[in-house]
JSON list of C-alpha atoms in Angstrom, two decimals:
[
{"chain": "A", "resi": 1, "resn": "GLY", "atom": "CA", "xyz": [0.00, 0.00, 0.00]},
{"chain": "A", "resi": 2, "resn": "VAL", "atom": "CA", "xyz": [0.73, 3.65, -0.26]},
{"chain": "A", "resi": 3, "resn": "LYS", "atom": "CA", "xyz": [2.24, 5.31, 2.83]},
{"chain": "A", "resi": 4, "resn": "MET", "atom": "CA", "xyz": [0.07, 8.21, 3.94]},
{"chain": "A", "resi": 5, "resn": "PHE", "atom": "CA", "xyz": [1.75, 11.07, 5.74]},
{"chain": "A", "resi": 6, "resn": "ASN", "atom": "CA", "xyz": [0.12, 12.49, 8.84]},
{"chain": "A", "resi": 7, "resn": "PRO", "atom": "CA", "xyz": [2.05, 15.59, 9.99]},
{"chain": "A", "resi": 8, "resn": "LYS", "atom": "CA", "xyz": [-0.09, 16.10, 13.11]},
{"chain": "A", "resi": 9, "resn": "LYS", "atom": "CA", "xyz": [0.42, 12.53, 14.32]},
{"chain": "A", "resi": 10, "resn": "ASP", "atom": "CA", "xyz": [4.11, 12.60, 13.31]},
{"chain": "A", "resi": 11, "resn": "LYS", "atom": "CA", "xyz": [4.60, 15.85, 15.27]},
{"chain": "A", "resi": 12, "resn": "GLU", "atom": "CA", "xyz": [3.20, 14.13, 18.37]},
{"chain": "A", "resi": 13, "resn": "VAL", "atom": "CA", "xyz": [5.61, 11.22, 17.87]},
{"chain": "A", "resi": 14, "resn": "PHE", "atom": "CA", "xyz": [8.50, 13.65, 17.27]},
{"chain": "A", "resi": 15, "resn": "ASP", "atom": "CA", "xyz": [7.68, 15.57, 20.48]},
{"chain": "A", "resi": 16, "resn": "LEU", "atom": "CA", "xyz": [7.56, 12.28, 22.38]},
{"chain": "A", "resi": 17, "resn": "LEU", "atom": "CA", "xyz": [10.94, 11.30, 20.92]},
{"chain": "A", "resi": 18, "resn": "VAL", "atom": "CA", "xyz": [12.49, 14.59, 22.12]},
{"chain": "A", "resi": 19, "resn": "GLU", "atom": "CA", "xyz": [10.88, 14.13, 25.55]},
{"chain": "A", "resi": 20, "resn": "GLN", "atom": "CA", "xyz": [12.17, 10.55, 25.89]},
{"chain": "A", "resi": 21, "resn": "LEU", "atom": "CA", "xyz": [15.65, 11.46, 24.64]},
{"chain": "A", "resi": 22, "resn": "SER", "atom": "CA", "xyz": [15.77, 14.26, 27.21]},
{"chain": "A", "resi": 23, "resn": "ALA", "atom": "CA", "xyz": [14.67, 11.90, 30.00]},
{"chain": "A", "resi": 24, "resn": "TYR", "atom": "CA", "xyz": [17.33, 9.37, 29.02]},
{"chain": "A", "resi": 25, "resn": "LEU", "atom": "CA", "xyz": [20.08, 12.02, 28.90]},
{"chain": "A", "resi": 26, "resn": "LYS", "atom": "CA", "xyz": [18.96, 13.50, 32.23]},
{"chain": "A", "resi": 27, "resn": "GLU", "atom": "CA", "xyz": [19.35, 10.05, 33.77]},
{"chain": "A", "resi": 28, "resn": "GLU", "atom": "CA", "xyz": [22.80, 9.64, 32.19]},
{"chain": "A", "resi": 29, "resn": "GLU", "atom": "CA", "xyz": [23.78, 13.13, 33.37]},
{"chain": "A", "resi": 30, "resn": "SER", "atom": "CA", "xyz": [23.05, 12.14, 36.98]},
{"chain": "A", "resi": 31, "resn": "LYS", "atom": "CA", "xyz": [25.55, 9.27, 36.92]},
{"chain": "A", "resi": 32, "resn": "PRO", "atom": "CA", "xyz": [28.99, 9.77, 38.49]},
{"chain": "A", "resi": 33, "resn": "ILE", "atom": "CA", "xyz": [31.69, 11.15, 36.21]},
{"chain": "A", "resi": 34, "resn": "ASN", "atom": "CA", "xyz": [34.85, 9.11, 35.77]},
{"chain": "A", "resi": 35, "resn": "PRO", "atom": "CA", "xyz": [37.48, 11.80, 36.43]},
{"chain": "A", "resi": 36, "resn": "ASN", "atom": "CA", "xyz": [40.19, 9.65, 34.82]},
{"chain": "A", "resi": 37, "resn": "SER", "atom": "CA", "xyz": [38.44, 9.15, 31.48]},
{"chain": "A", "resi": 38, "resn": "ASP", "atom": "CA", "xyz": [40.17, 10.66, 28.46]},
{"chain": "A", "resi": 39, "resn": "ALA", "atom": "CA", "xyz": [37.23, 12.98, 27.81]},
{"chain": "A", "resi": 40, "resn": "ALA", "atom": "CA", "xyz": [37.21, 14.23, 31.42]},
{"chain": "A", "resi": 41, "resn": "LEU", "atom": "CA", "xyz": [40.95, 14.87, 31.40]},
{"chain": "A", "resi": 42, "resn": "VAL", "atom": "CA", "xyz": [40.74, 16.79, 28.12]},
{"chain": "A", "resi": 43, "resn": "PHE", "atom": "CA", "xyz": [37.83, 18.86, 29.44]},
{"chain": "A", "resi": 44, "resn": "ASP", "atom": "CA", "xyz": [39.78, 19.60, 32.63]},
{"chain": "A", "resi": 45, "resn": "ASN", "atom": "CA", "xyz": [42.69, 20.83, 30.52]},
{"chain": "A", "resi": 46, "resn": "ILE", "atom": "CA", "xyz": [40.40, 22.97, 28.37]},
{"chain": "A", "resi": 47, "resn": "ILE", "atom": "CA", "xyz": [38.71, 24.81, 31.23]},
{"chain": "A", "resi": 48, "resn": "ASN", "atom": "CA", "xyz": [41.96, 25.34, 33.12]},
{"chain": "A", "resi": 49, "resn": "THR", "atom": "CA", "xyz": [44.05, 26.40, 30.13]},
{"chain": "A", "resi": 50, "resn": "TYR", "atom": "CA", "xyz": [42.08, 27.57, 27.09]},
{"chain": "A", "resi": 51, "resn": "TYR", "atom": "CA", "xyz": [38.73, 28.53, 28.52]},
{"chain": "A", "resi": 52, "resn": "ASP", "atom": "CA", "xyz": [37.50, 31.77, 27.04]},
{"chain": "A", "resi": 53, "resn": "GLY", "atom": "CA", "xyz": [34.12, 30.64, 25.82]},
{"chain": "A", "resi": 54, "resn": "ILE", "atom": "CA", "xyz": [32.47, 27.34, 25.08]},
{"chain": "A", "resi": 55, "resn": "TYR", "atom": "CA", "xyz": [29.65, 26.44, 22.72]},
{"chain": "A", "resi": 56, "resn": "SER", "atom": "CA", "xyz": [28.07, 23.11, 23.57]},
{"chain": "A", "resi": 57, "resn": "PHE", "atom": "CA", "xyz": [26.26, 21.02, 20.98]},
{"chain": "A", "resi": 58, "resn": "ASN", "atom": "CA", "xyz": [25.19, 18.67, 23.75]},
{"chain": "A", "resi": 59, "resn": "TYR", "atom": "CA", "xyz": [22.11, 19.08, 25.93]},
{"chain": "A", "resi": 60, "resn": "THR", "atom": "CA", "xyz": [23.80, 18.20, 29.22]},
{"chain": "A", "resi": 61, "resn": "ASP", "atom": "CA", "xyz": [24.97, 20.63, 31.94]},
{"chain": "A", "resi": 62, "resn": "LEU", "atom": "CA", "xyz": [28.68, 21.32, 31.50]},
{"chain": "A", "resi": 63, "resn": "SER", "atom": "CA", "xyz": [28.81, 23.27, 34.77]},
{"chain": "A", "resi": 64, "resn": "LEU", "atom": "CA", "xyz": [28.46, 19.96, 36.63]},
{"chain": "A", "resi": 65, "resn": "LEU", "atom": "CA", "xyz": [31.59, 18.70, 34.93]},
{"chain": "A", "resi": 66, "resn": "ALA", "atom": "CA", "xyz": [33.42, 22.03, 35.26]},
{"chain": "A", "resi": 67, "resn": "GLY", "atom": "CA", "xyz": [32.81, 22.12, 39.03]},
{"chain": "A", "resi": 68, "resn": "THR", "atom": "CA", "xyz": [34.32, 18.65, 39.31]},
{"chain": "A", "resi": 69, "resn": "TYR", "atom": "CA", "xyz": [37.67, 19.87, 37.96]},
{"chain": "A", "resi": 70, "resn": "ASN", "atom": "CA", "xyz": [37.81, 23.50, 38.95]},
{"chain": "A", "resi": 71, "resn": "LYS", "atom": "CA", "xyz": [36.27, 24.29, 42.34]},
{"chain": "A", "resi": 72, "resn": "THR", "atom": "CA", "xyz": [35.89, 27.97, 41.41]},
{"chain": "A", "resi": 73, "resn": "TYR", "atom": "CA", "xyz": [33.02, 26.86, 39.16]},
{"chain": "A", "resi": 74, "resn": "ASN", "atom": "CA", "xyz": [31.08, 25.15, 41.98]},
{"chain": "A", "resi": 75, "resn": "ASP", "atom": "CA", "xyz": [29.19, 28.41, 42.47]},
{"chain": "A", "resi": 76, "resn": "GLY", "atom": "CA", "xyz": [27.53, 28.13, 39.05]},
{"chain": "A", "resi": 77, "resn": "SER", "atom": "CA", "xyz": [29.78, 30.76, 37.45]},
{"chain": "A", "resi": 78, "resn": "PHE", "atom": "CA", "xyz": [30.90, 28.49, 34.59]},
{"chain": "A", "resi": 79, "resn": "LYS", "atom": "CA", "xyz": [29.50, 30.16, 31.48]},
{"chain": "A", "resi": 80, "resn": "TYR", "atom": "CA", "xyz": [28.89, 28.52, 28.16]},
{"chain": "A", "resi": 81, "resn": "THR", "atom": "CA", "xyz": [26.30, 28.55, 25.39]},
{"chain": "A", "resi": 82, "resn": "HIS", "atom": "CA", "xyz": [24.05, 25.67, 24.42]},
{"chain": "A", "resi": 83, "resn": "VAL", "atom": "CA", "xyz": [23.66, 25.74, 20.65]},
{"chain": "A", "resi": 84, "resn": "HIS", "atom": "CA", "xyz": [20.74, 23.28, 20.55]},
{"chain": "A", "resi": 85, "resn": "GLY", "atom": "CA", "xyz": [19.01, 23.89, 23.87]},
{"chain": "A", "resi": 86, "resn": "SER", "atom": "CA", "xyz": [19.60, 22.15, 27.18]},
{"chain": "A", "resi": 87, "resn": "LEU", "atom": "CA", "xyz": [18.14, 19.67, 29.62]},
{"chain": "A", "resi": 88, "resn": "LEU", "atom": "CA", "xyz": [18.37, 22.27, 32.38]},
{"chain": "A", "resi": 89, "resn": "GLU", "atom": "CA", "xyz": [16.09, 24.68, 30.50]},
{"chain": "A", "resi": 90, "resn": "ARG", "atom": "CA", "xyz": [13.93, 21.81, 29.20]},
{"chain": "A", "resi": 91, "resn": "ASN", "atom": "CA", "xyz": [14.33, 22.97, 25.61]},
{"chain": "A", "resi": 92, "resn": "ALA", "atom": "CA", "xyz": [16.39, 20.36, 23.77]},
{"chain": "A", "resi": 93, "resn": "ILE", "atom": "CA", "xyz": [16.27, 21.15, 20.06]},
{"chain": "A", "resi": 94, "resn": "LEU", "atom": "CA", "xyz": [16.28, 18.22, 17.69]},
{"chain": "A", "resi": 95, "resn": "GLY", "atom": "CA", "xyz": [15.80, 18.60, 13.99]},
{"chain": "A", "resi": 96, "resn": "ILE", "atom": "CA", "xyz": [17.34, 19.46, 10.65]},
{"chain": "A", "resi": 97, "resn": "GLN", "atom": "CA", "xyz": [18.97, 22.57, 9.23]},
{"chain": "A", "resi": 98, "resn": "GLU", "atom": "CA", "xyz": [16.79, 25.01, 7.37]},
{"chain": "A", "resi": 99, "resn": "ALA", "atom": "CA", "xyz": [18.95, 24.48, 4.27]},
{"chain": "A", "resi": 100, "resn": "SER", "atom": "CA", "xyz": [17.22, 21.12, 3.81]},
{"chain": "A", "resi": 101, "resn": "LYS", "atom": "CA", "xyz": [14.60, 22.22, 1.29]},
{"chain": "A", "resi": 102, "resn": "ASN", "atom": "CA", "xyz": [13.19, 18.80, 0.43]},
{"chain": "A", "resi": 103, "resn": "ILE", "atom": "CA", "xyz": [10.82, 18.59, 3.37]},
{"chain": "A", "resi": 104, "resn": "LYS", "atom": "CA", "xyz": [7.17, 17.70, 2.85]},
{"chain": "A", "resi": 105, "resn": "GLN", "atom": "CA", "xyz": [4.53, 20.30, 3.57]},
{"chain": "A", "resi": 106, "resn": "GLY", "atom": "CA", "xyz": [3.34, 20.03, 7.16]},
{"chain": "A", "resi": 107, "resn": "TYR", "atom": "CA", "xyz": [6.72, 18.80, 8.43]},
{"chain": "A", "resi": 108, "resn": "GLU", "atom": "CA", "xyz": [8.25, 22.23, 8.98]},
{"chain": "A", "resi": 109, "resn": "PHE", "atom": "CA", "xyz": [8.34, 21.40, 12.72]},
{"chain": "A", "resi": 110, "resn": "LEU", "atom": "CA", "xyz": [11.44, 19.34, 11.87]},
{"chain": "A", "resi": 111, "resn": "TYR", "atom": "CA", "xyz": [13.42, 22.51, 11.14]},
{"chain": "A", "resi": 112, "resn": "LYS", "atom": "CA", "xyz": [15.45, 23.57, 14.18]},
{"chain": "A", "resi": 113, "resn": "VAL", "atom": "CA", "xyz": [14.53, 27.22, 13.57]},
{"chain": "A", "resi": 114, "resn": "PHE", "atom": "CA", "xyz": [10.83, 26.38, 14.02]},
{"chain": "A", "resi": 115, "resn": "ASN", "atom": "CA", "xyz": [11.48, 25.37, 17.63]},
{"chain": "A", "resi": 116, "resn": "ASP", "atom": "CA", "xyz": [10.29, 28.13, 19.99]},
{"chain": "A", "resi": 117, "resn": "SER", "atom": "CA", "xyz": [13.55, 27.78, 21.97]},
{"chain": "A", "resi": 118, "resn": "TYR", "atom": "CA", "xyz": [15.84, 28.18, 18.96]},
{"chain": "A", "resi": 119, "resn": "LYS", "atom": "CA", "xyz": [17.99, 31.27, 19.09]},
{"chain": "A", "resi": 120, "resn": "HIS", "atom": "CA", "xyz": [20.94, 32.26, 16.98]},
{"chain": "A", "resi": 121, "resn": "CYS", "atom": "CA", "xyz": [24.27, 32.60, 18.72]},
{"chain": "A", "resi": 122, "resn": "ASN", "atom": "CA", "xyz": [27.55, 34.14, 17.64]},
{"chain": "A", "resi": 123, "resn": "LEU", "atom": "CA", "xyz": [29.22, 30.81, 16.94]},
{"chain": "A", "resi": 124, "resn": "GLN", "atom": "CA", "xyz": [30.25, 31.49, 13.35]},
{"chain": "A", "resi": 125, "resn": "GLN", "atom": "CA", "xyz": [31.49, 34.99, 14.18]},
{"chain": "A", "resi": 126, "resn": "ASP", "atom": "CA", "xyz": [33.43, 33.71, 17.19]},
{"chain": "A", "resi": 127, "resn": "LEU", "atom": "CA", "xyz": [34.97, 30.93, 15.07]},
{"chain": "A", "resi": 128, "resn": "HIS", "atom": "CA", "xyz": [36.05, 33.49, 12.49]},
{"chain": "A", "resi": 129, "resn": "ASN", "atom": "CA", "xyz": [37.60, 35.81, 15.12]},
{"chain": "A", "resi": 130, "resn": "ALA", "atom": "CA", "xyz": [39.26, 33.17, 17.30]},
{"chain": "A", "resi": 131, "resn": "ASP", "atom": "CA", "xyz": [43.01, 32.69, 17.55]},
{"chain": "A", "resi": 132, "resn": "ASP", "atom": "CA", "xyz": [42.63, 29.21, 19.04]},
{"chain": "A", "resi": 133, "resn": "ILE", "atom": "CA", "xyz": [39.72, 26.81, 18.71]},
{"chain": "A", "resi": 134, "resn": "VAL", "atom": "CA", "xyz": [39.26, 23.70, 20.80]},
{"chain": "A", "resi": 135, "resn": "ILE", "atom": "CA", "xyz": [36.54, 21.31, 19.65]},
{"chain": "A", "resi": 136, "resn": "PHE", "atom": "CA", "xyz": [35.40, 18.87, 22.29]},
{"chain": "A", "resi": 137, "resn": "GLY", "atom": "CA", "xyz": [32.61, 16.32, 22.10]},
{"chain": "A", "resi": 138, "resn": "HIS", "atom": "CA", "xyz": [31.46, 17.15, 18.59]},
{"chain": "A", "resi": 139, "resn": "SER", "atom": "CA", "xyz": [31.34, 15.18, 15.39]},
{"chain": "A", "resi": 140, "resn": "LEU", "atom": "CA", "xyz": [32.96, 16.82, 12.42]},
{"chain": "A", "resi": 141, "resn": "GLY", "atom": "CA", "xyz": [31.03, 15.02, 9.72]},
{"chain": "A", "resi": 142, "resn": "LYS", "atom": "CA", "xyz": [29.71, 16.56, 6.52]},
{"chain": "A", "resi": 143, "resn": "LYS", "atom": "CA", "xyz": [26.44, 17.52, 8.23]},
{"chain": "A", "resi": 144, "resn": "ARG", "atom": "CA", "xyz": [28.39, 19.87, 10.54]},
{"chain": "A", "resi": 145, "resn": "LEU", "atom": "CA", "xyz": [30.37, 21.66, 7.81]},
{"chain": "A", "resi": 146, "resn": "PRO", "atom": "CA", "xyz": [28.10, 24.74, 7.82]},
{"chain": "A", "resi": 147, "resn": "PHE", "atom": "CA", "xyz": [29.35, 25.52, 11.34]},
{"chain": "A", "resi": 148, "resn": "PHE", "atom": "CA", "xyz": [33.00, 25.32, 10.33]}
]
């Protein structure tokens, strides 16, 4: 048979997917951090050496990790920008770039920019003006090329 599209029903499923992904990540975020893992040691080095500003493509709270390695950040003063929303603000943004023009009518909710929580940040400008760039916890596949 022919597959019928139902944008309203698919939006409900999409919202449930985002909700369940957020719940799963919140649970993972609450687990103890292995301070000797390679990722933790690199992050420790970043915040104690290069830290000038961080853009996170993850939804988790980096201040929890920062406070583990640098006690001055235990007061919540660790500043960074979530590019795609956060668990803390309950606004994880999942979707596709607006440049994807082959989307069926009614499925515009899949565009990240259609999310009420989506806001532009100065990432591209900061990348252009930076002397040093440290990329941590991010894939550098073809889908991410527009950022770099």
